[in-house]
Amino acid sequence: MNTYAIDLSLKPTTFDLWHVCLAGTVALLSLILIVLLLSVVISRIRCKKKSTIQQTVPTPEPVVKIVEKIVEVEKLVHAPAPEPVVLKEATPDAALQLLGLLQKEARFIDFIKEDIAAFSDADIGVAARVVHEGCNKAINEHFTLATVRNEQEGSKITLPQGFDAAAVRLTGNIVGAAPFTGTLVHKGWQVTGIRLPKLTAGHNAAIVAPAEVEL
């Protein structure tokens, strides 16, 4: 078997086309390697610069926007409170004076306070006639009376809206609001004049009928 020994220390004595191609390839690969290394170095430098710039740029502070909210408030307007009802204090003297007049003219208190259970109807009728005549005299002498309504009793009348509820009293089936149409049952009475006698100072009106002593 034949063996060949290669002496690497030998230098070529000729420089042909093959050696030119080999040298060109080596040079090209070296150039490509250098370019790649340069690009890697440049990219790393750029990355470092970008990170440095990002660190140095201050983070913008958040902008606080003030939003005005309009709240609609419904104002409740309360209806004015009704005026308090002023009650007029009745003077007892006039009432006591009238009661005294009825007692004087018709023995009104005597008739009311009498126990009539023991009397017959005829006796009660006679006494009632006396009381009626005396009361009629006292009323006509000291008061002027007139009817509230002028229509005939039993006739149909219509009460408009806003009628005087103190002068007309409704009875029966009251439904809805005025106007009301109904039958006049009673004309009503109203006092148009008063002629009570004047009292002297110190007069005790509570004595509607003094005691009687016959001497």
PDB file of C-alpha atoms in Angstrom:
ATOM      1  CA  MET A   1       0.000   0.000   0.000  1.00  0.00           C
ATOM      2  CA  ASN A   2       1.380   3.409  -0.972  1.00  0.00           C
ATOM      3  CA  THR A   3       1.384   6.297   1.541  1.00  0.00           C
ATOM      4  CA  TYR A   4       1.749   9.956   0.842  1.00  0.00           C
ATOM      5  CA  ALA A   5       3.270  12.424   3.224  1.00  0.00           C
ATOM      6  CA  ILE A   6       2.160  16.099   3.025  1.00  0.00           C
ATOM      7  CA  ASP A   7       4.509  18.745   4.161  1.00  0.00           C
ATOM      8  CA  LEU A   8       2.425  21.685   5.306  1.00  0.00           C
ATOM      9  CA  SER A   9       5.389  23.930   5.673  1.00  0.00           C
ATOM     10  CA  LEU A  10       5.889  23.981   1.967  1.00  0.00           C
ATOM     11  CA  LYS A  11       4.828  27.193   0.203  1.00  0.00           C
ATOM     12  CA  PRO A  12       3.159  27.034  -3.172  1.00  0.00           C
ATOM     13  CA  THR A  13       5.374  28.031  -5.952  1.00  0.00           C
ATOM     14  CA  THR A  14       2.551  28.661  -8.388  1.00  0.00           C
ATOM     15  CA  PHE A  15      -0.610  30.927  -8.056  1.00  0.00           C
ATOM     16  CA  ASP A  16      -3.283  29.619 -10.390  1.00  0.00           C
ATOM     17  CA  LEU A  17      -7.015  30.265 -10.782  1.00  0.00           C
ATOM     18  CA  TRP A  18      -7.970  27.843  -8.075  1.00  0.00           C
ATOM     19  CA  HIS A  19      -5.943  29.678  -5.522  1.00  0.00           C
ATOM     20  CA  VAL A  20      -7.467  32.986  -6.684  1.00  0.00           C
ATOM     21  CA  CYS A  21     -11.003  31.666  -6.117  1.00  0.00           C
ATOM     22  CA  LEU A  22     -10.095  30.248  -2.736  1.00  0.00           C
ATOM     23  CA  ALA A  23      -8.507  33.505  -1.646  1.00  0.00           C
ATOM     24  CA  GLY A  24     -11.503  35.513  -2.887  1.00  0.00           C
ATOM     25  CA  THR A  25     -13.922  33.262  -1.020  1.00  0.00           C
ATOM     26  CA  VAL A  26     -11.973  33.644   2.201  1.00  0.00           C
ATOM     27  CA  ALA A  27     -11.888  37.410   1.777  1.00  0.00           C
ATOM     28  CA  LEU A  28     -15.652  37.526   1.061  1.00  0.00           C
ATOM     29  CA  LEU A  29     -16.494  35.419   4.073  1.00  0.00           C
ATOM     30  CA  SER A  30     -14.246  37.595   6.227  1.00  0.00           C
ATOM     31  CA  LEU A  31     -16.019  40.709   4.947  1.00  0.00           C
ATOM     32  CA  ILE A  32     -19.452  39.211   5.638  1.00  0.00           C
ATOM     33  CA  LEU A  33     -18.355  38.246   9.135  1.00  0.00           C
ATOM     34  CA  ILE A  34     -17.079  41.739   9.797  1.00  0.00           C
ATOM     35  CA  VAL A  35     -20.348  43.267   8.544  1.00  0.00           C
ATOM     36  CA  LEU A  36     -22.390  40.966  10.780  1.00  0.00           C
ATOM     37  CA  LEU A  37     -20.289  41.814  13.792  1.00  0.00           C
ATOM     38  CA  LEU A  38     -20.629  45.514  13.076  1.00  0.00           C
ATOM     39  CA  SER A  39     -24.410  45.246  12.711  1.00  0.00           C
ATOM     40  CA  VAL A  40     -24.672  43.347  16.003  1.00  0.00           C
ATOM     41  CA  VAL A  41     -22.576  45.971  17.783  1.00  0.00           C
ATOM     42  CA  ILE A  42     -24.569  48.856  16.272  1.00  0.00           C
ATOM     43  CA  SER A  43     -27.914  47.261  17.211  1.00  0.00           C
ATOM     44  CA  ARG A  44     -26.788  46.755  20.809  1.00  0.00           C
ATOM     45  CA  ILE A  45     -25.635  50.368  21.008  1.00  0.00           C
ATOM     46  CA  ARG A  46     -29.001  51.548  19.664  1.00  0.00           C
ATOM     47  CA  CYS A  47     -30.877  49.407  22.184  1.00  0.00           C
ATOM     48  CA  LYS A  48     -28.847  50.847  25.035  1.00  0.00           C
ATOM     49  CA  LYS A  49     -29.490  54.412  23.806  1.00  0.00           C
ATOM     50  CA  LYS A  50     -33.237  53.756  23.491  1.00  0.00           C
ATOM     51  CA  SER A  51     -33.459  52.309  27.016  1.00  0.00           C
ATOM     52  CA  THR A  52     -31.486  55.262  28.363  1.00  0.00           C
ATOM     53  CA  ILE A  53     -33.813  57.747  26.627  1.00  0.00           C
ATOM     54  CA  GLN A  54     -36.878  55.933  27.945  1.00  0.00           C
ATOM     55  CA  GLN A  55     -35.481  56.094  31.456  1.00  0.00           C
ATOM     56  CA  THR A  56     -34.642  59.789  31.235  1.00  0.00           C
ATOM     57  CA  VAL A  57     -38.002  60.838  29.762  1.00  0.00           C
ATOM     58  CA  PRO A  58     -40.249  61.736  32.763  1.00  0.00           C
ATOM     59  CA  THR A  59     -43.510  59.951  33.086  1.00  0.00           C
ATOM     60  CA  PRO A  60     -46.317  62.427  32.430  1.00  0.00           C
ATOM     61  CA  GLU A  61     -48.461  63.102  35.439  1.00  0.00           C
ATOM     62  CA  PRO A  62     -52.080  62.039  35.143  1.00  0.00           C
ATOM     63  CA  VAL A  63     -54.399  64.866  34.211  1.00  0.00           C
ATOM     64  CA  VAL A  64     -57.228  65.256  36.678  1.00  0.00           C
ATOM     65  CA  LYS A  65     -60.359  66.503  34.965  1.00  0.00           C
ATOM     66  CA  ILE A  66     -62.958  68.137  37.173  1.00  0.00           C
ATOM     67  CA  VAL A  67     -66.387  67.253  35.938  1.00  0.00           C
ATOM     68  CA  GLU A  68     -69.177  69.451  37.189  1.00  0.00           C
ATOM     69  CA  LYS A  69     -72.308  67.452  37.780  1.00  0.00           C
ATOM     70  CA  ILE A  70     -75.533  69.375  37.691  1.00  0.00           C
ATOM     71  CA  VAL A  71     -77.985  67.955  40.152  1.00  0.00           C
ATOM     72  CA  GLU A  72     -81.596  68.918  39.652  1.00  0.00           C
ATOM     73  CA  VAL A  73     -83.391  69.374  42.951  1.00  0.00           C
ATOM     74  CA  GLU A  74     -87.136  69.352  42.926  1.00  0.00           C
ATOM     75  CA  LYS A  75     -88.410  72.010  45.256  1.00  0.00           C
ATOM     76  CA  LEU A  76     -91.571  71.039  47.039  1.00  0.00           C
ATOM     77  CA  VAL A  77     -93.761  74.037  47.561  1.00  0.00           C
ATOM     78  CA  HIS A  78     -96.113  73.336  50.397  1.00  0.00           C
ATOM     79  CA  ALA A  79     -99.565  74.774  50.216  1.00  0.00           C
ATOM     80  CA  PRO A  80    -100.135  77.576  52.691  1.00  0.00           C
ATOM     81  CA  ALA A  81    -101.532  76.350  55.939  1.00  0.00           C
ATOM     82  CA  PRO A  82    -105.208  77.173  56.373  1.00  0.00           C
ATOM     83  CA  GLU A  83    -105.882  80.065  58.620  1.00  0.00           C
ATOM     84  CA  PRO A  84    -106.880  78.974  62.105  1.00  0.00           C
ATOM     85  CA  VAL A  85    -110.570  79.123  62.799  1.00  0.00           C
ATOM     86  CA  VAL A  86    -111.209  81.915  65.249  1.00  0.00           C
ATOM     87  CA  LEU A  87    -114.040  80.975  67.553  1.00  0.00           C
ATOM     88  CA  LYS A  88    -115.985  83.890  68.931  1.00  0.00           C
ATOM     89  CA  GLU A  89    -116.629  83.535  72.591  1.00  0.00           C
ATOM     90  CA  ALA A  90    -120.333  83.763  73.254  1.00  0.00           C
ATOM     91  CA  THR A  91    -121.366  86.153  75.991  1.00  0.00           C
ATOM     92  CA  PRO A  92    -123.635  84.339  78.423  1.00  0.00           C
ATOM     93  CA  ASP A  93    -125.488  87.495  79.441  1.00  0.00           C
ATOM     94  CA  ALA A  94    -127.485  87.714  76.197  1.00  0.00           C
ATOM     95  CA  ALA A  95    -128.479  84.029  76.351  1.00  0.00           C
ATOM     96  CA  LEU A  96    -129.473  84.351  79.992  1.00  0.00           C
ATOM     97  CA  GLN A  97    -131.450  87.490  79.172  1.00  0.00           C
ATOM     98  CA  LEU A  98    -133.409  85.686  76.438  1.00  0.00           C
ATOM     99  CA  LEU A  99    -134.109  82.758  78.756  1.00  0.00           C
ATOM    100  CA  GLY A 100    -135.386  85.229  81.347  1.00  0.00           C
ATOM    101  CA  LEU A 101    -137.689  86.849  78.783  1.00  0.00           C
ATOM    102  CA  LEU A 102    -139.167  83.466  77.790  1.00  0.00           C
ATOM    103  CA  GLN A 103    -139.736  82.648  81.442  1.00  0.00           C
ATOM    104  CA  LYS A 104    -141.369  86.029  82.075  1.00  0.00           C
ATOM    105  CA  GLU A 105    -143.720  85.940  79.101  1.00  0.00           C
ATOM    106  CA  ALA A 106    -144.447  82.198  78.788  1.00  0.00           C
ATOM    107  CA  ARG A 107    -143.370  80.473  81.990  1.00  0.00           C
ATOM    108  CA  PHE A 108    -141.055  78.537  79.656  1.00  0.00           C
ATOM    109  CA  ILE A 109    -138.738  77.122  82.327  1.00  0.00           C
ATOM    110  CA  ASP A 110    -141.670  76.157  84.559  1.00  0.00           C
ATOM    111  CA  PHE A 111    -143.247  74.235  81.681  1.00  0.00           C
ATOM    112  CA  ILE A 112    -140.003  72.444  80.710  1.00  0.00           C
ATOM    113  CA  LYS A 113    -139.098  71.490  84.275  1.00  0.00           C
ATOM    114  CA  GLU A 114    -142.627  70.320  85.159  1.00  0.00           C
ATOM    115  CA  ASP A 115    -143.238  66.566  85.346  1.00  0.00           C
ATOM    116  CA  ILE A 116    -146.157  66.249  82.919  1.00  0.00           C
ATOM    117  CA  ALA A 117    -146.535  62.492  83.280  1.00  0.00           C
ATOM    118  CA  ALA A 118    -149.292  62.970  85.891  1.00  0.00           C
ATOM    119  CA  PHE A 119    -151.326  65.366  83.710  1.00  0.00           C
ATOM    120  CA  SER A 120    -153.811  64.465  80.998  1.00  0.00           C
ATOM    121  CA  ASP A 121    -153.343  65.353  77.385  1.00  0.00           C
ATOM    122  CA  ALA A 122    -156.037  67.992  77.678  1.00  0.00           C
ATOM    123  CA  ASP A 123    -154.266  69.700  80.596  1.00  0.00           C
ATOM    124  CA  ILE A 124    -150.935  69.547  78.717  1.00  0.00           C
ATOM    125  CA  GLY A 125    -152.606  71.055  75.656  1.00  0.00           C
ATOM    126  CA  VAL A 126    -153.947  73.971  77.664  1.00  0.00           C
ATOM    127  CA  ALA A 127    -150.529  74.610  79.215  1.00  0.00           C
ATOM    128  CA  ALA A 128    -148.785  74.308  75.831  1.00  0.00           C
ATOM    129  CA  ARG A 129    -151.132  76.932  74.388  1.00  0.00           C
ATOM    130  CA  VAL A 130    -150.168  79.372  77.148  1.00  0.00           C
ATOM    131  CA  VAL A 131    -146.459  78.660  76.640  1.00  0.00           C
ATOM    132  CA  HIS A 132    -146.806  79.055  72.865  1.00  0.00           C
ATOM    133  CA  GLU A 133    -148.546  82.422  73.123  1.00  0.00           C
ATOM    134  CA  GLY A 134    -146.011  83.743  75.613  1.00  0.00           C
ATOM    135  CA  CYS A 135    -142.961  82.536  73.590  1.00  0.00           C
ATOM    136  CA  ASN A 136    -144.416  84.034  70.413  1.00  0.00           C
ATOM    137  CA  LYS A 137    -144.899  87.359  72.159  1.00  0.00           C
ATOM    138  CA  ALA A 138    -141.314  87.393  73.522  1.00  0.00           C
ATOM    139  CA  ILE A 139    -139.760  86.467  70.186  1.00  0.00           C
ATOM    140  CA  ASN A 140    -141.781  88.980  68.160  1.00  0.00           C
ATOM    141  CA  GLU A 141    -141.111  91.759  70.645  1.00  0.00           C
ATOM    142  CA  HIS A 142    -137.342  91.370  70.810  1.00  0.00           C
ATOM    143  CA  PHE A 143    -136.352  89.762  67.489  1.00  0.00           C
ATOM    144  CA  THR A 144    -137.033  90.271  63.801  1.00  0.00           C
ATOM    145  CA  LEU A 145    -137.106  86.985  61.884  1.00  0.00           C
ATOM    146  CA  ALA A 146    -137.029  86.205  58.171  1.00  0.00           C
ATOM    147  CA  THR A 147    -136.904  82.990  56.161  1.00  0.00           C
ATOM    148  CA  VAL A 148    -133.582  81.891  54.661  1.00  0.00           C
ATOM    149  CA  ARG A 149    -135.237  80.754  51.383  1.00  0.00           C
ATOM    150  CA  ASN A 150    -138.211  82.435  49.750  1.00  0.00           C
ATOM    151  CA  GLU A 151    -139.341  79.452  47.647  1.00  0.00           C
ATOM    152  CA  GLN A 152    -142.342  77.381  48.620  1.00  0.00           C
ATOM    153  CA  GLU A 153    -141.620  74.317  50.717  1.00  0.00           C
ATOM    154  CA  GLY A 154    -141.778  71.181  48.542  1.00  0.00           C
ATOM    155  CA  SER A 155    -140.519  72.972  45.415  1.00  0.00           C
ATOM    156  CA  LYS A 156    -137.364  72.047  43.463  1.00  0.00           C
ATOM    157  CA  ILE A 157    -134.378  74.370  43.911  1.00  0.00           C
ATOM    158  CA  THR A 158    -130.796  74.325  42.603  1.00  0.00           C
ATOM    159  CA  LEU A 159    -127.862  75.283  44.813  1.00  0.00           C
ATOM    160  CA  PRO A 160    -124.957  76.697  42.755  1.00  0.00           C
ATOM    161  CA  GLN A 161    -121.287  76.098  43.415  1.00  0.00           C
ATOM    162  CA  GLY A 162    -120.069  78.122  46.383  1.00  0.00           C
ATOM    163  CA  PHE A 163    -123.439  78.275  48.137  1.00  0.00           C
ATOM    164  CA  ASP A 164    -123.481  79.194  51.826  1.00  0.00           C
ATOM    165  CA  ALA A 165    -123.263  75.858  53.635  1.00  0.00           C
ATOM    166  CA  ALA A 166    -124.135  77.578  56.930  1.00  0.00           C
ATOM    167  CA  ALA A 167    -127.436  78.829  55.517  1.00  0.00           C
ATOM    168  CA  VAL A 168    -128.456  75.622  53.718  1.00  0.00           C
ATOM    169  CA  ARG A 169    -128.079  72.144  55.175  1.00  0.00           C
ATOM    170  CA  LEU A 170    -128.031  69.239  52.738  1.00  0.00           C
ATOM    171  CA  THR A 171    -129.722  65.980  53.661  1.00  0.00           C
ATOM    172  CA  GLY A 172    -130.291  62.690  51.858  1.00  0.00           C
ATOM    173  CA  ASN A 173    -127.910  61.167  49.291  1.00  0.00           C
ATOM    174  CA  ILE A 174    -125.113  63.725  48.811  1.00  0.00           C
ATOM    175  CA  VAL A 175    -122.866  62.697  45.888  1.00  0.00           C
ATOM    176  CA  GLY A 176    -120.361  64.775  43.908  1.00  0.00           C
ATOM    177  CA  ALA A 177    -119.995  68.534  43.981  1.00  0.00           C
ATOM    178  CA  ALA A 178    -122.290  71.503  43.448  1.00  0.00           C
ATOM    179  CA  PRO A 179    -124.529  72.441  41.757  1.00  0.00           C
ATOM    180  CA  PHE A 180    -127.104  70.377  43.669  1.00  0.00           C
ATOM    181  CA  THR A 181    -130.775  70.070  42.819  1.00  0.00           C
ATOM    182  CA  GLY A 182    -133.225  68.969  45.507  1.00  0.00           C
ATOM    183  CA  THR A 183    -136.518  69.576  47.254  1.00  0.00           C
ATOM    184  CA  LEU A 184    -136.883  72.416  49.744  1.00  0.00           C
ATOM    185  CA  VAL A 185    -138.084  70.757  52.957  1.00  0.00           C
ATOM    186  CA  HIS A 186    -137.784  73.763  55.308  1.00  0.00           C
ATOM    187  CA  LYS A 187    -137.315  77.430  54.480  1.00  0.00           C
ATOM    188  CA  GLY A 188    -135.103  78.059  57.507  1.00  0.00           C
ATOM    189  CA  TRP A 189    -135.033  81.081  59.809  1.00  0.00           C
ATOM    190  CA  GLN A 190    -132.572  83.918  60.265  1.00  0.00           C
ATOM    191  CA  VAL A 191    -132.521  86.822  62.709  1.00  0.00           C
ATOM    192  CA  THR A 192    -132.383  90.205  60.999  1.00  0.00           C
ATOM    193  CA  GLY A 193    -132.864  92.378  64.085  1.00  0.00           C
ATOM    194  CA  ILE A 194    -132.352  92.172  67.866  1.00  0.00           C
ATOM    195  CA  ARG A 195    -133.997  94.454  70.430  1.00  0.00           C
ATOM    196  CA  LEU A 196    -132.940  93.102  73.796  1.00  0.00           C
ATOM    197  CA  PRO A 197    -133.369  95.492  76.703  1.00  0.00           C
ATOM    198  CA  LYS A 198    -130.221  97.037  78.115  1.00  0.00           C
ATOM    199  CA  LEU A 199    -128.986  95.741  81.442  1.00  0.00           C
ATOM    200  CA  THR A 200    -128.081  97.978  84.323  1.00  0.00           C
ATOM    201  CA  ALA A 201    -124.595  97.785  85.806  1.00  0.00           C
ATOM    202  CA  GLY A 202    -124.332  95.049  88.393  1.00  0.00           C
ATOM    203  CA  HIS A 203    -127.392  93.189  87.090  1.00  0.00           C
ATOM    204  CA  ASN A 204    -127.136  89.439  87.719  1.00  0.00           C
ATOM    205  CA  ALA A 205    -128.303  87.905  84.421  1.00  0.00           C
ATOM    206  CA  ALA A 206    -128.036  84.412  85.873  1.00  0.00           C
ATOM    207  CA  ILE A 207    -131.242  85.044  87.820  1.00  0.00           C
ATOM    208  CA  VAL A 208    -133.588  84.281  84.907  1.00  0.00           C
ATOM    209  CA  ALA A 209    -136.640  84.071  87.233  1.00  0.00           C
ATOM    210  CA  PRO A 210    -136.524  85.488  90.727  1.00  0.00           C
ATOM    211  CA  ALA A 211    -138.292  83.719  93.507  1.00  0.00           C
ATOM    212  CA  GLU A 212    -141.760  85.085  94.282  1.00  0.00           C
ATOM    213  CA  VAL A 213    -142.849  85.816  97.830  1.00  0.00           C
ATOM    214  CA  GLU A 214    -146.423  86.916  98.497  1.00  0.00           C
ATOM    215  CA  LEU A 215    -146.922  89.144 101.508  1.00  0.00           C
TER     216      LEU A 215
END
